[in-house]
Coordinates of N, CA and C in Angstrom, one line a residue:
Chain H
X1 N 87.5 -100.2 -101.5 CA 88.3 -100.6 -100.4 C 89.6 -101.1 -100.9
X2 N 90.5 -100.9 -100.1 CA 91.7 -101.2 -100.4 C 92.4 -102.6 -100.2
X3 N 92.4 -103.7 -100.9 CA 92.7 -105.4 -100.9 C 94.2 -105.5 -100.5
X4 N 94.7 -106.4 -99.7 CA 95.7 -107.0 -99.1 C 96.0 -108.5 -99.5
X5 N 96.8 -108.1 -100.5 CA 97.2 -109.8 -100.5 C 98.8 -110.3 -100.1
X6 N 98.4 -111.2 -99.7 CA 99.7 -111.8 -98.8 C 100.1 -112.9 -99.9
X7 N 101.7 -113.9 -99.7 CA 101.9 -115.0 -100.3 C 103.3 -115.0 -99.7
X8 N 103.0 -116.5 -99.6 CA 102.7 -117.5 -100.2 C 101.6 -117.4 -99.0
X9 N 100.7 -118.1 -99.0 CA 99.5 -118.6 -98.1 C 99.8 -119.9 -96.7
X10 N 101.1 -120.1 -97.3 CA 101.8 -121.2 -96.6 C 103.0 -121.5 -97.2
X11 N 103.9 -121.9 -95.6 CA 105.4 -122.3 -96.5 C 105.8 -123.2 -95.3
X12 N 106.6 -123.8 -95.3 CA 107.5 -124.6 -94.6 C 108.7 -124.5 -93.9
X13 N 109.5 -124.3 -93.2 CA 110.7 -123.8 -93.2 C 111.1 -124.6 -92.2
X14 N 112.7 -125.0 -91.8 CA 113.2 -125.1 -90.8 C 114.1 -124.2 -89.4
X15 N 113.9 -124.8 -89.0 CA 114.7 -123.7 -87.7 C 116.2 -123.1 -88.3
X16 N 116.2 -121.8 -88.3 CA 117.8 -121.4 -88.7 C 117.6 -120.7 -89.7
X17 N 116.6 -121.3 -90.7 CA 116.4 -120.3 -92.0 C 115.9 -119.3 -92.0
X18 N 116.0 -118.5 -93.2 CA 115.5 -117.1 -93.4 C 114.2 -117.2 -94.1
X19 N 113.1 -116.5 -93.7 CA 111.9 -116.7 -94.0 C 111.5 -115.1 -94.7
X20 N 111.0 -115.4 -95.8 CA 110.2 -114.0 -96.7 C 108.8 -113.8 -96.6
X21 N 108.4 -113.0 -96.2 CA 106.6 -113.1 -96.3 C 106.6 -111.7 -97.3
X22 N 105.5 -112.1 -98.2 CA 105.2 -110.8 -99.0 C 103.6 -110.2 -98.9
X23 N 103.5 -109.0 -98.3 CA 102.0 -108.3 -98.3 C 101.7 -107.5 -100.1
X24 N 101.0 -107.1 -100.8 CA 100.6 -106.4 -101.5 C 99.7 -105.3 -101.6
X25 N 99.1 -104.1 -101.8 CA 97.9 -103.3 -101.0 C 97.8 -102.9 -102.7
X26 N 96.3 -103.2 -103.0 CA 95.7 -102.8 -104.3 C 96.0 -101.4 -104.9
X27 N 96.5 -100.5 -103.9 CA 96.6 -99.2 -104.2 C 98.0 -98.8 -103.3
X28 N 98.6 -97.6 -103.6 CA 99.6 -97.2 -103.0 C 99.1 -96.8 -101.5
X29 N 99.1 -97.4 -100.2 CA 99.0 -97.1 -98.8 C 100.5 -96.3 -98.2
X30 N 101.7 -95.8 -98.7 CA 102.6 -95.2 -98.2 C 103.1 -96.2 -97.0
X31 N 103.1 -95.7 -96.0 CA 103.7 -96.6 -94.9 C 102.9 -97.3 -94.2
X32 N 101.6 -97.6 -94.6 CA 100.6 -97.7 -93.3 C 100.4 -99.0 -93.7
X33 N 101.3 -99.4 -93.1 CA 101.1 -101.5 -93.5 C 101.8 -101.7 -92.1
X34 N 101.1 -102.5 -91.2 CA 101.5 -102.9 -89.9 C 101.7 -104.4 -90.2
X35 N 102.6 -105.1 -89.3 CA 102.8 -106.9 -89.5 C 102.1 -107.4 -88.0
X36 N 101.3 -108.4 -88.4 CA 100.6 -109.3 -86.3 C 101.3 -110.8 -86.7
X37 N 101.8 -111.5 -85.4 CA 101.8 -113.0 -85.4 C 100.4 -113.0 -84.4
X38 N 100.3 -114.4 -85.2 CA 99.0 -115.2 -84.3 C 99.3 -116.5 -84.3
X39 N 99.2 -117.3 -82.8 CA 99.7 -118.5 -82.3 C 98.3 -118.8 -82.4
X40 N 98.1 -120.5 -82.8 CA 97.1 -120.9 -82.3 C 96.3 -120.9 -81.2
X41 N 95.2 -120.6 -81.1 CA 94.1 -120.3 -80.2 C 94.8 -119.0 -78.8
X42 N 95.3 -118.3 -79.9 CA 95.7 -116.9 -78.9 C 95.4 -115.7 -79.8
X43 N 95.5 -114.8 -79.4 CA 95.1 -113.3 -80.0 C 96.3 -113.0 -81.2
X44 N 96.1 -112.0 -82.1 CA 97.3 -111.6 -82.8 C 98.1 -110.8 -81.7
X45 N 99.7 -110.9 -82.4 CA 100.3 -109.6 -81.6 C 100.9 -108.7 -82.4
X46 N 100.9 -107.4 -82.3 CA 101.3 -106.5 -83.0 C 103.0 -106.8 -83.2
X47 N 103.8 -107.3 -84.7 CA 105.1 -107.3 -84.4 C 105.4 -105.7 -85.1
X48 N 105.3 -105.3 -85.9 CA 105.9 -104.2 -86.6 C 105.1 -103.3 -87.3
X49 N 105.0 -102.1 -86.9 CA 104.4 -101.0 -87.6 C 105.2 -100.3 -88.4
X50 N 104.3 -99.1 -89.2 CA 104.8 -98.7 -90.1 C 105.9 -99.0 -90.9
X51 N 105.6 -100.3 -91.4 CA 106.2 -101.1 -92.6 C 107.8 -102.0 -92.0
X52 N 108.1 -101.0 -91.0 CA 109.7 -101.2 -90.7 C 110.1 -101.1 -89.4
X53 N 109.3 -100.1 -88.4 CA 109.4 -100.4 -86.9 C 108.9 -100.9 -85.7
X54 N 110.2 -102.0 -85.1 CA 110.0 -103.2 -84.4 C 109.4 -102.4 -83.1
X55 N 108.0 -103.3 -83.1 CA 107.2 -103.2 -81.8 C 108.0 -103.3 -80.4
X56 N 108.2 -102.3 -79.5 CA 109.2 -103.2 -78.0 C 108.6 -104.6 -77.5
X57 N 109.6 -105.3 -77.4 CA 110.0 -106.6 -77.0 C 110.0 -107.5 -78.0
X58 N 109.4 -107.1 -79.3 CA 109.7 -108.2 -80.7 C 111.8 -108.6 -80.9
X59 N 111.9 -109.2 -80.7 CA 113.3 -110.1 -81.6 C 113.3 -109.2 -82.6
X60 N 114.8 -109.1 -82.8 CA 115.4 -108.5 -83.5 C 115.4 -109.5 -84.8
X61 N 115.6 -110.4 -84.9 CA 115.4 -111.0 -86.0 C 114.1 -110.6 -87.2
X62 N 113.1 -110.5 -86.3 CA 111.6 -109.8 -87.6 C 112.4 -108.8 -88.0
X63 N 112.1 -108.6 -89.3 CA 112.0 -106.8 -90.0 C 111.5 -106.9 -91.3
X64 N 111.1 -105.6 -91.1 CA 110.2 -105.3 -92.3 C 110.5 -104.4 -93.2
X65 N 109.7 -104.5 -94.2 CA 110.6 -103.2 -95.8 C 109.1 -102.9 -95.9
X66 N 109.3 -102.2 -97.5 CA 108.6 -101.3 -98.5 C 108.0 -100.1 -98.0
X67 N 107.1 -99.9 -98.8 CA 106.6 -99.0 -98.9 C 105.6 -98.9 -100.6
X68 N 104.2 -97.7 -100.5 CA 103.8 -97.8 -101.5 C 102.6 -99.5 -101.6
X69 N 103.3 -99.8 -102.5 CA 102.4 -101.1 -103.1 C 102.8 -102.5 -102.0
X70 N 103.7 -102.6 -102.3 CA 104.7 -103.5 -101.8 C 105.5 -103.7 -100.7
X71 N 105.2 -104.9 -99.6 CA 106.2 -104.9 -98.2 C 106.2 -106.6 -98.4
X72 N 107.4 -106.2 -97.2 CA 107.6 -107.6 -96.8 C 108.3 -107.9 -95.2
X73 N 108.2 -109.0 -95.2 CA 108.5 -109.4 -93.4 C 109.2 -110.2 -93.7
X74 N 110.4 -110.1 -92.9 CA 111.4 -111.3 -92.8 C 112.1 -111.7 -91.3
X75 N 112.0 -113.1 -91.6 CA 112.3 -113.4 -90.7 C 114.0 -114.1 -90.8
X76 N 114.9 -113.5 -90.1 CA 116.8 -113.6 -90.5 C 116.6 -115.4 -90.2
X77 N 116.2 -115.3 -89.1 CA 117.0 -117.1 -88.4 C 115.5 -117.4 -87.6
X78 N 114.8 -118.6 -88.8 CA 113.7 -119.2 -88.2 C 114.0 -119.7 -86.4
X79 N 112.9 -119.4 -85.4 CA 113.1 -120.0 -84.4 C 111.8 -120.9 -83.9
X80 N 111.7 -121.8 -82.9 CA 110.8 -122.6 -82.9 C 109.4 -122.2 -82.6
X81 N 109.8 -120.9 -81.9 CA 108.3 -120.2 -81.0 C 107.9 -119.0 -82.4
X82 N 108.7 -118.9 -83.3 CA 108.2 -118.4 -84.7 C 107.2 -119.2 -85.7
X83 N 107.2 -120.2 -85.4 CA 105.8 -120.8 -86.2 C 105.0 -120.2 -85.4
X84 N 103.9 -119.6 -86.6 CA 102.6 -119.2 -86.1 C 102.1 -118.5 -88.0
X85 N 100.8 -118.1 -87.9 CA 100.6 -117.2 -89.0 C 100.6 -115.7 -88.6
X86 N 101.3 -115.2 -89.8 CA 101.6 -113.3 -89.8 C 100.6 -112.8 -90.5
X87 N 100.2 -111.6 -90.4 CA 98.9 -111.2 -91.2 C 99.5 -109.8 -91.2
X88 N 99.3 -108.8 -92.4 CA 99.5 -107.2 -92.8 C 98.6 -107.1 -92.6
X89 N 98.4 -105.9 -92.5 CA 97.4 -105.7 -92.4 C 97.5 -103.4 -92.5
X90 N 96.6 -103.1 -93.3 CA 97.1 -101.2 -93.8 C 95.7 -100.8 -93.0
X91 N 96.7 -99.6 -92.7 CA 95.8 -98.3 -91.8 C 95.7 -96.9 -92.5
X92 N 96.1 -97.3 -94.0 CA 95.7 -96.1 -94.8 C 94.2 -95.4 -94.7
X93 N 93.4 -96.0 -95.0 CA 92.1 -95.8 -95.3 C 91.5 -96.2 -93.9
X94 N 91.5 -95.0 -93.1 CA 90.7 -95.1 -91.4 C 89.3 -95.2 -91.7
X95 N 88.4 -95.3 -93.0 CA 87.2 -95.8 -92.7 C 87.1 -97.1 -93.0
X96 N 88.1 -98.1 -93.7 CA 88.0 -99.2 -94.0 C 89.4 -100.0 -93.8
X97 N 89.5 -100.9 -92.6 CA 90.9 -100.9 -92.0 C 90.8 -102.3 -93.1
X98 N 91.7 -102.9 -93.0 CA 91.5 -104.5 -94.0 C 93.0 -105.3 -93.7
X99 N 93.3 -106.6 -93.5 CA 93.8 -107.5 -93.0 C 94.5 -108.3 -94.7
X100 N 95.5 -108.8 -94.5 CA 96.0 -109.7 -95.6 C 95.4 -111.1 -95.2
X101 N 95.5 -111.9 -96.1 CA 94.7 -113.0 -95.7 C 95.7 -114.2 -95.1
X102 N 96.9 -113.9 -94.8 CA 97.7 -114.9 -93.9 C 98.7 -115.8 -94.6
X103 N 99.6 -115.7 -93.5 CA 100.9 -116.4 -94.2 C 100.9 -117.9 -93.0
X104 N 100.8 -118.9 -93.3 CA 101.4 -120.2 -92.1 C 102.4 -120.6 -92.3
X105 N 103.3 -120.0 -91.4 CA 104.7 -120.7 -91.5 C 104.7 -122.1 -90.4
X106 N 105.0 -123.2 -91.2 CA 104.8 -124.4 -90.7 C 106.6 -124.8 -90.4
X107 N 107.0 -126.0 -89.5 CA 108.0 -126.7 -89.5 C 108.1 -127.6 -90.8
X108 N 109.4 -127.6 -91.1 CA 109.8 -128.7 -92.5 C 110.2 -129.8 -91.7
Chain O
X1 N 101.0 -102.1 -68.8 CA 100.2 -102.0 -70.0 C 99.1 -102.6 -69.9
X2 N 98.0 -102.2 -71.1 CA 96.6 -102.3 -70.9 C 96.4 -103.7 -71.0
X3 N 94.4 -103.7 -70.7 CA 94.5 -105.1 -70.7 C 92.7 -104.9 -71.2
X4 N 92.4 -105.8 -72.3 CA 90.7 -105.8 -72.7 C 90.4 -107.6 -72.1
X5 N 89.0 -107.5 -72.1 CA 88.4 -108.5 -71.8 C 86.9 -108.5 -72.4
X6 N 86.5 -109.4 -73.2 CA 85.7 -109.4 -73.9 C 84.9 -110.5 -73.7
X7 N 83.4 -110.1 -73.4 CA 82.3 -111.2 -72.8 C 81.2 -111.0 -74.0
X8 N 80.0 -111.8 -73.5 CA 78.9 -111.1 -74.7 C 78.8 -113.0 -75.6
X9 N 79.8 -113.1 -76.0 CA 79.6 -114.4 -77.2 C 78.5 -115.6 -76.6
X10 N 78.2 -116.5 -77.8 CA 77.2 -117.5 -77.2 C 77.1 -118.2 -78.3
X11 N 75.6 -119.2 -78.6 CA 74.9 -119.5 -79.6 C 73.7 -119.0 -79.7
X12 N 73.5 -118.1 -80.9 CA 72.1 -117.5 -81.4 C 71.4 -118.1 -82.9
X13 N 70.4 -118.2 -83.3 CA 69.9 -118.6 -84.0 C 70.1 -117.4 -84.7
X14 N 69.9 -117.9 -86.5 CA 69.8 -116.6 -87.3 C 68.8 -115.7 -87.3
X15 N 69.3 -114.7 -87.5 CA 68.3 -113.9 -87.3 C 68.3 -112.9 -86.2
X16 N 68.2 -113.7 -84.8 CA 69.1 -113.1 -83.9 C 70.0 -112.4 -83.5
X17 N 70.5 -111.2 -82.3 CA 70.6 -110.2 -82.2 C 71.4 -110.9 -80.8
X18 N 72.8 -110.3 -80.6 CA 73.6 -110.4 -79.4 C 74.6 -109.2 -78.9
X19 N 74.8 -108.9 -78.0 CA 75.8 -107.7 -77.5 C 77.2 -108.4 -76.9
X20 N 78.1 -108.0 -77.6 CA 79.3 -108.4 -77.2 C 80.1 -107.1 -76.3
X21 N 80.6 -107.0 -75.2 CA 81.0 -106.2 -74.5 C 82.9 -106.3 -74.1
X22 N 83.1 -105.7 -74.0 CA 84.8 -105.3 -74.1 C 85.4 -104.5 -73.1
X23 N 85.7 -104.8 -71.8 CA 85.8 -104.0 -70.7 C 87.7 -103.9 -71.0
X24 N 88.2 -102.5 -70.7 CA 89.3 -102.1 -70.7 C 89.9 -101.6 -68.9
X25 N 91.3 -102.4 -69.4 CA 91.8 -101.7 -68.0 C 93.3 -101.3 -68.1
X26 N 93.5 -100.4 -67.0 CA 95.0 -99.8 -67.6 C 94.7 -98.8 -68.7
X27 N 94.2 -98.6 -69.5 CA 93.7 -97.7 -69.9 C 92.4 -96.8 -70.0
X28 N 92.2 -95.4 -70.4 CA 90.8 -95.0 -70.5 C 90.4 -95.3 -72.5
X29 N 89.1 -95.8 -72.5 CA 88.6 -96.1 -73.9 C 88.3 -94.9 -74.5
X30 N 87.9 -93.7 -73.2 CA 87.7 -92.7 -73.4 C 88.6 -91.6 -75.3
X31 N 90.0 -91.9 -74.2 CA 90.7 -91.7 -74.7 C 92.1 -92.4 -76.2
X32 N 90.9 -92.9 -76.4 CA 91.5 -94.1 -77.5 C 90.5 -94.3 -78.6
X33 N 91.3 -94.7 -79.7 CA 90.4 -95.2 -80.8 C 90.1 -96.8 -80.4
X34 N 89.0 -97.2 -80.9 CA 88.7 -98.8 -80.9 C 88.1 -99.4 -81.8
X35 N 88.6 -100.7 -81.4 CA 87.8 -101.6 -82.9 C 87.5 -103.0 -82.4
X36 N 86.5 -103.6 -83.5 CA 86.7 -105.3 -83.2 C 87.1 -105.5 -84.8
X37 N 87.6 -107.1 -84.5 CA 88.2 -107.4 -85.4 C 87.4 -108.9 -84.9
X38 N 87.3 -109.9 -86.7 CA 86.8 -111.1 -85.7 C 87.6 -112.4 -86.9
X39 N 87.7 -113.4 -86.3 CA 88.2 -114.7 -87.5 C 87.1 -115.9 -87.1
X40 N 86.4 -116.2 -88.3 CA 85.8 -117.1 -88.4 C 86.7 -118.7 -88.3
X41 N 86.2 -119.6 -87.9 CA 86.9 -120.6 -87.4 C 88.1 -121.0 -88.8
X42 N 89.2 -121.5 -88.5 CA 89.8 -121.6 -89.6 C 90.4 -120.9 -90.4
X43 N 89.7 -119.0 -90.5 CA 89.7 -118.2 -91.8 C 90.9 -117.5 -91.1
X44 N 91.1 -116.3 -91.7 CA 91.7 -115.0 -91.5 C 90.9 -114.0 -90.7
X45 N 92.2 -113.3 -90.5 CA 91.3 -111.9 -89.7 C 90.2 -111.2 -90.2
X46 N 89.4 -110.7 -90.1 CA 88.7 -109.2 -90.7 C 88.0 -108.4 -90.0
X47 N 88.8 -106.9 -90.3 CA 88.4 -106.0 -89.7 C 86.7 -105.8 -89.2
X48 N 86.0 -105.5 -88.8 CA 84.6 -105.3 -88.1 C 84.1 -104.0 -87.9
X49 N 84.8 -103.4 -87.3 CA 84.3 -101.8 -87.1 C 85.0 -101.2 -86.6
X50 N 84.8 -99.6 -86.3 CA 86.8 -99.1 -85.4 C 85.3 -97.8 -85.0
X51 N 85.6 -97.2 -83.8 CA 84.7 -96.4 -82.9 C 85.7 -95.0 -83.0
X52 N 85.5 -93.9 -83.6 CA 86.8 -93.0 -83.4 C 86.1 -92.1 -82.3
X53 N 84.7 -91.9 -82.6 CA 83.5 -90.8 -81.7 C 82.5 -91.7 -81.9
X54 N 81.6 -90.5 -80.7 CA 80.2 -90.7 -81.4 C 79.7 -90.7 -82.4
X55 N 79.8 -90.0 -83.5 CA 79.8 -89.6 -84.6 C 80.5 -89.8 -85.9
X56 N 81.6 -90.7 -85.0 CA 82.6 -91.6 -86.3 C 83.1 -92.3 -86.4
X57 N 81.7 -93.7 -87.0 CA 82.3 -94.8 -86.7 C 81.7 -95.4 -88.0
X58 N 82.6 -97.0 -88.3 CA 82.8 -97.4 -89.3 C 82.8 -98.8 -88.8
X59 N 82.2 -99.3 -90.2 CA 81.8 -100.5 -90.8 C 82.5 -101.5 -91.9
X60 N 82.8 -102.9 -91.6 CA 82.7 -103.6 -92.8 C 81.6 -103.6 -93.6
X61 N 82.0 -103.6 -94.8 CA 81.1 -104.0 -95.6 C 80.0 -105.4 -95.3
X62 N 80.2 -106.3 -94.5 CA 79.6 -107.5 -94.6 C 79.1 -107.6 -93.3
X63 N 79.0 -106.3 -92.7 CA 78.1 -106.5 -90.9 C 77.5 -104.6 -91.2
X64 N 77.5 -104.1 -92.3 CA 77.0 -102.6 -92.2 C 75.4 -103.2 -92.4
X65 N 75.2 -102.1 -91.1 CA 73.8 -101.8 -91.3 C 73.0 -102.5 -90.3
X66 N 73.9 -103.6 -90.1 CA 73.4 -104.7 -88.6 C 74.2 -105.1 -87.4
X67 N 75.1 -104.4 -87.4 CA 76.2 -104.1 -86.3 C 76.3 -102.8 -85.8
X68 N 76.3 -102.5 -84.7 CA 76.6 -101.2 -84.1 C 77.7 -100.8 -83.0
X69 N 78.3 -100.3 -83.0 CA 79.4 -100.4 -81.9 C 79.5 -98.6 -81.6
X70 N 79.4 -99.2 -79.7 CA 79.0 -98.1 -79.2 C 80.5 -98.1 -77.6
X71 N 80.2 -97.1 -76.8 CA 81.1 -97.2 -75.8 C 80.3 -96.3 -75.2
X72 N 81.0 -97.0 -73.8 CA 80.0 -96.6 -72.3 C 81.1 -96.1 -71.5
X73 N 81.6 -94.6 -71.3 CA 82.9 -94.1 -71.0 C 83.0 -94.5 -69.3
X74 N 81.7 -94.3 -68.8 CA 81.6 -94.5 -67.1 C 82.0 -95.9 -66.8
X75 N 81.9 -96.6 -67.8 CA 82.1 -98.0 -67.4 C 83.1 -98.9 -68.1
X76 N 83.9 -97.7 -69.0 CA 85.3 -98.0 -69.5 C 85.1 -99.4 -70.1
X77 N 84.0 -99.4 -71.2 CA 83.5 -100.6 -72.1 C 83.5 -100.1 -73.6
X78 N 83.8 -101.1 -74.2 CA 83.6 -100.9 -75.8 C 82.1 -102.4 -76.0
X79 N 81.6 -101.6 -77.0 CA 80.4 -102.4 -77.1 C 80.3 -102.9 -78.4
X80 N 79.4 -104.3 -79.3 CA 79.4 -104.4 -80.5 C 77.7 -104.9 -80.3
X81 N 76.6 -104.5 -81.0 CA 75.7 -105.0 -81.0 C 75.3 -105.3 -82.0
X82 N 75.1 -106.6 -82.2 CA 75.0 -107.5 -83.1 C 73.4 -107.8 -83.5
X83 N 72.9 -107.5 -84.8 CA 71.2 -107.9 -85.0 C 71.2 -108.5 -86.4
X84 N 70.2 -109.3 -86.8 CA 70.2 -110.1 -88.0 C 71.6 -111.0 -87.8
X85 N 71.5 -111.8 -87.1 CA 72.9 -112.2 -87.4 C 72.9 -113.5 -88.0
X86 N 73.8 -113.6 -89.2 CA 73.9 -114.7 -90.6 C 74.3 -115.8 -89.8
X87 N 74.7 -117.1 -91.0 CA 75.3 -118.2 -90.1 C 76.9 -117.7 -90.7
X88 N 77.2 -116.8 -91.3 CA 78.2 -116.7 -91.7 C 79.2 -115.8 -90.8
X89 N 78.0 -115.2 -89.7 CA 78.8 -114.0 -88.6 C 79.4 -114.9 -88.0
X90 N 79.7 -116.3 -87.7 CA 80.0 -117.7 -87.1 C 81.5 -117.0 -86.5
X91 N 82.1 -116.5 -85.6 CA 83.8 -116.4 -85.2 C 83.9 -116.0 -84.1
X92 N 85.3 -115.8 -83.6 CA 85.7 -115.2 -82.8 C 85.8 -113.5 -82.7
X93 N 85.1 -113.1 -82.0 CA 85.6 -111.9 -81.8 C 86.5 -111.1 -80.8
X94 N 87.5 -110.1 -81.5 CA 88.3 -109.9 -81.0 C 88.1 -108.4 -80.8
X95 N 88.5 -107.8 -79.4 CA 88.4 -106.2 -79.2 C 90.1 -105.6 -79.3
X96 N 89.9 -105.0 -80.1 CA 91.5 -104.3 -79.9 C 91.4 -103.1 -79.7
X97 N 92.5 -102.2 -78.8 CA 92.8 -101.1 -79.0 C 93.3 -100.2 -80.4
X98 N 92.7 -99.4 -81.2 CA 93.9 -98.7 -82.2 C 92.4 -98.8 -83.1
X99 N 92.7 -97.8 -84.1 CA 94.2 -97.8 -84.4 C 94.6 -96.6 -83.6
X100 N 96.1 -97.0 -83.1 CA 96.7 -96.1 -82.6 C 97.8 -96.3 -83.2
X101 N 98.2 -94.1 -83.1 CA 99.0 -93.6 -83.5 C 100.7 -94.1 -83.4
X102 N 100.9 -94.2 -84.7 CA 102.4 -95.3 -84.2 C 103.6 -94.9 -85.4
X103 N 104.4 -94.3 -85.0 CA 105.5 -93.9 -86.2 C 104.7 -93.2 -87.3
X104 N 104.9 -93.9 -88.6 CA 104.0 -92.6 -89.5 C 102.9 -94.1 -89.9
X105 N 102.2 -94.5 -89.1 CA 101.0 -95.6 -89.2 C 100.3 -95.7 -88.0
X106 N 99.1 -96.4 -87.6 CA 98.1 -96.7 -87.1 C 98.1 -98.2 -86.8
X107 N 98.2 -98.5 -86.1 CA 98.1 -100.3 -85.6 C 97.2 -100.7 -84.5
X108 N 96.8 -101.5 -83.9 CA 96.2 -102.0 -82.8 C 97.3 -102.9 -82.1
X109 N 97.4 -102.0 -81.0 CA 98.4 -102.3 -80.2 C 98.3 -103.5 -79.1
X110 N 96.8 -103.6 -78.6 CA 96.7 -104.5 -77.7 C 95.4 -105.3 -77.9
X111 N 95.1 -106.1 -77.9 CA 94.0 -107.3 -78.0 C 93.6 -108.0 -76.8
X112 N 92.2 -108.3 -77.2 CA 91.2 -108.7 -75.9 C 91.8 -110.4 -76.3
X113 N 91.2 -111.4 -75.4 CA 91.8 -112.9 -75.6 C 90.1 -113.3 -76.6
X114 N 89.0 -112.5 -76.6 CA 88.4 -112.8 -77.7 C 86.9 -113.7 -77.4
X115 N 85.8 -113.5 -78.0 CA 85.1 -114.1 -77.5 C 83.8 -114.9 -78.8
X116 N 83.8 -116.1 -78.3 CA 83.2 -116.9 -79.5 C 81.7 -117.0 -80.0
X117 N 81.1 -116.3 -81.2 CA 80.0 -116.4 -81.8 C 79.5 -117.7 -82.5
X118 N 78.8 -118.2 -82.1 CA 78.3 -119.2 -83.5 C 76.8 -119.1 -83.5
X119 N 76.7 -118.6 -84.8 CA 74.9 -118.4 -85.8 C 74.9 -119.6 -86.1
X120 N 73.7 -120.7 -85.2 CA 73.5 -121.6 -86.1 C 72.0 -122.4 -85.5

């Protein structure tokens, strides 16, 4: 099965800054790394598929890179309704879908 | 756009066996791939199982063999039937739509609000 690792596992940030999230996939998945926020005690929401394209109605501010091994999610200008945790999560392998284990972006 | 709603959760003893159900609207399930996904309290997500057919459907590794997930097209439901269940099946479970086809990837586009298991 194909492993997802995320990092930092947690970070801090204040409103205005630029925020980096990094996913990792054990094996090369090409584009098939999708990005979810999840608010406390609410469902994830899909922000960006295929590594780089913004879901309709996500803020322009999310965007996402890579490809292959390696992605990432950034966020340009932290905002307050942006705390939450993001999760990758790859849809390479349709018989074993698999999740990264989470990023919490907290207030500094 | 669509909308899931997901019933079924409770408290069972281990061992025990529960059906979690996932009614869809706005769209046909018919016509869709599906999955559950569930987060244990505190933890991360993890995938659960994804329904493509009758005939093609898929398991985590840590619910294969005691989970089944089925769909009832007349009644535009996704199902998860739950037996032997650990204290560790302990979470929320979530019904999502997807994976659905999206750019050159697969995502779960829409999510149920989720419904809570606890083995204990």
């Amino acid at each position: 099965d194909i492993q997802m690792t995320q990092s930092p596992a947690s970070l801090s940030a204040s409103v205005g800054e630029r925020v980096t999230i990094t996913c990792r996939a054990s094996q090369s998945i090409r584009s098939y790394l999708n990005w979810y926020q999840q608010k406390p005690g609410k469902s994830p929401k899909l922000l960006i598929y295929s590594a780089s394209s913004l879901q309709s109605g996500v803020p322009s501010r999310f965007s996402g890179s890579g490809s292959g091994t390696d992605f990432t999610l950034t966020i340009s200008s932290l905002q307050p309704e942006d705390f939450a945790t993001y999760y990758c999560q790859q849809s390479y392998s349709a018989h074993a879908l698999s999740f990264g284990g989470g990023t919490k972006v907290e207030i500094k | 756009e669509g909308q899931l709603v997901e019933s079924g959760g409770g408290l069972v003893q281990p061992g025990g066996s529960l059906r979690l159900s996932c009614a869809a609207s706005g769209f046909t399930v018919r016509n869709n791939y599906m999955s559950w996904v569930r987060q244990a309290p505190g933890k991360g997500l993890e995938w659960v199982s994804v329904f493509y057919s009758d005939h093609n459907t898929y398991y985590g590794e840590s619910v294969k063999g005691r989970f089944t997930i089925s769909r009832d097209n007349s009644k535009n439901t996704l199902y998860l039937q739950m037996n032997s269940l650990r204290v560790e099946d302990t979470a929320m479970y979530y019904c999502a739509r997807g994976p659905v086809l999206m750019g050159a990837s697969d995502a779960f586009d829409i999510w149920g609000q989720g419904t809570m298991v606890t083995v204990s």
